[in-house]
Tab-separated table of C-alpha atoms in Angstrom:
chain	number	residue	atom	x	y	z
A	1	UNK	CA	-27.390	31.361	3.563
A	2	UNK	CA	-30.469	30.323	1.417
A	3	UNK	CA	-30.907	27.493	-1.081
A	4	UNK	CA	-29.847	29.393	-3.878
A	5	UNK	CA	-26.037	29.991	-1.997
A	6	UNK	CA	-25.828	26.301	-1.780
A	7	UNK	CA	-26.714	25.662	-5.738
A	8	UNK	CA	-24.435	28.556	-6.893
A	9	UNK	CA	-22.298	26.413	-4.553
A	10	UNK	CA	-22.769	23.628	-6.325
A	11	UNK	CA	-22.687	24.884	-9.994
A	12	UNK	CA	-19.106	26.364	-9.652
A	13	UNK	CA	-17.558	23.610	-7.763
A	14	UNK	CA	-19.210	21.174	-11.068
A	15	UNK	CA	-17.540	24.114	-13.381
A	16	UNK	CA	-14.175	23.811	-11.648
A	17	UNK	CA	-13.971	19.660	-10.677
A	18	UNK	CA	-15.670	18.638	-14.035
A	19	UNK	CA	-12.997	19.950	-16.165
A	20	UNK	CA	-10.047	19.171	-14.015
A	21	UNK	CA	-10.997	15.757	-14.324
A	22	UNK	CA	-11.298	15.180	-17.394
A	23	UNK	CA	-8.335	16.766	-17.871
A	24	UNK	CA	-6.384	14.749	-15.213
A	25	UNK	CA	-8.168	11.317	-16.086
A	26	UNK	CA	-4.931	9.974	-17.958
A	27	UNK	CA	-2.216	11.833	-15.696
A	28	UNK	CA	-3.823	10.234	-12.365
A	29	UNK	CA	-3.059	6.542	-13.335
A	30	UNK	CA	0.630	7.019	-14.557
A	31	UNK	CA	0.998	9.248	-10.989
A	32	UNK	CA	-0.530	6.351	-8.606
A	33	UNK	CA	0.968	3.321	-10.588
A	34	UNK	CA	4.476	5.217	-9.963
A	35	UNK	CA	3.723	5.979	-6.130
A	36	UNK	CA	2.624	2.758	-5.653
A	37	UNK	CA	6.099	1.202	-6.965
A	38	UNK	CA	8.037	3.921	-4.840
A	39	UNK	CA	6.122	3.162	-1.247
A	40	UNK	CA	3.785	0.087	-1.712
A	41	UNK	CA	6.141	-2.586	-3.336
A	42	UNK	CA	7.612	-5.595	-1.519
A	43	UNK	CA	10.972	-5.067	-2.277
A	44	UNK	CA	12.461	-7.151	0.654
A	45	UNK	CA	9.849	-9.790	1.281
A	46	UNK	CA	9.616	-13.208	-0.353
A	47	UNK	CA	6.967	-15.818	-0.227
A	48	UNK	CA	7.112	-18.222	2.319
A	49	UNK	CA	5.983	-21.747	0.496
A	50	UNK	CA	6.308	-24.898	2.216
A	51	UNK	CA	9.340	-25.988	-0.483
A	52	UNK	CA	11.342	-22.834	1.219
A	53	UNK	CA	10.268	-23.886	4.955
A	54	UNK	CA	11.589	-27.598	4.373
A	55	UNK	CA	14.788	-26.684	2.269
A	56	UNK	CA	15.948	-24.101	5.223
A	57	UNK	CA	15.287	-26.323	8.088
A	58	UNK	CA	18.039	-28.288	9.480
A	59	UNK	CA	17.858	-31.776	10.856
A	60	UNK	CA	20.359	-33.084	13.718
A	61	UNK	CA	20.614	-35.819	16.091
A	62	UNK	CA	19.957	-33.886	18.849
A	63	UNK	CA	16.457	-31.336	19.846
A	64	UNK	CA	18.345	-27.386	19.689
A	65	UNK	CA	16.871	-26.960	23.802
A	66	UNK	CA	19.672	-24.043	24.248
A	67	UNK	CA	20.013	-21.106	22.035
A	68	UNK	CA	23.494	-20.486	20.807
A	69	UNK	CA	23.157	-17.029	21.499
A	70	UNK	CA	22.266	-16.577	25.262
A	71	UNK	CA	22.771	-20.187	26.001
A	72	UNK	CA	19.225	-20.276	27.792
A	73	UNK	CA	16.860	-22.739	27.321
A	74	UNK	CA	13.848	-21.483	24.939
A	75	UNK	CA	10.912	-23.344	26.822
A	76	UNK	CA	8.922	-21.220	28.403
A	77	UNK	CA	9.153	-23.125	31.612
């Protein structure tokens, strides 16, 4: 394989991906804006803000040591 192999090379992959492009340059965006909506959204995740945190905390008399659960202790010790 000499240099001129690796320029025909080159000249038909530019006569093949130059037109496809510009052929697919308004197609591509409508096809990744609608995968992205399919498979990246966040459909089941919220922000946590620090309104959310203090509105779903609950205060009581007494420290929660046992889990209602399992009925263990949650230290660590």
């Amino acid at each position: 394989m000499d240099i001129r192999d690796i320029i025909e090379i080159f000249i038909l992959a530019a006569m093949i991906f130059f037109p496809a492009g510009y052929v697919l340059r308004n197609r591509l965006p409508r096809w990744k804006n609608r995968f992205a909506a399919l498979f990246l959204s966040p459909r089941y995740l919220t922000r946590i803000t620090a309104s959310s945190v203090s509105k779903s905390r609950k205060r009581s008399g007494k420290p929660a040591d046992d889990s209602a659960a399992t009925g263990k202790s949650k230290t660590s010790l």
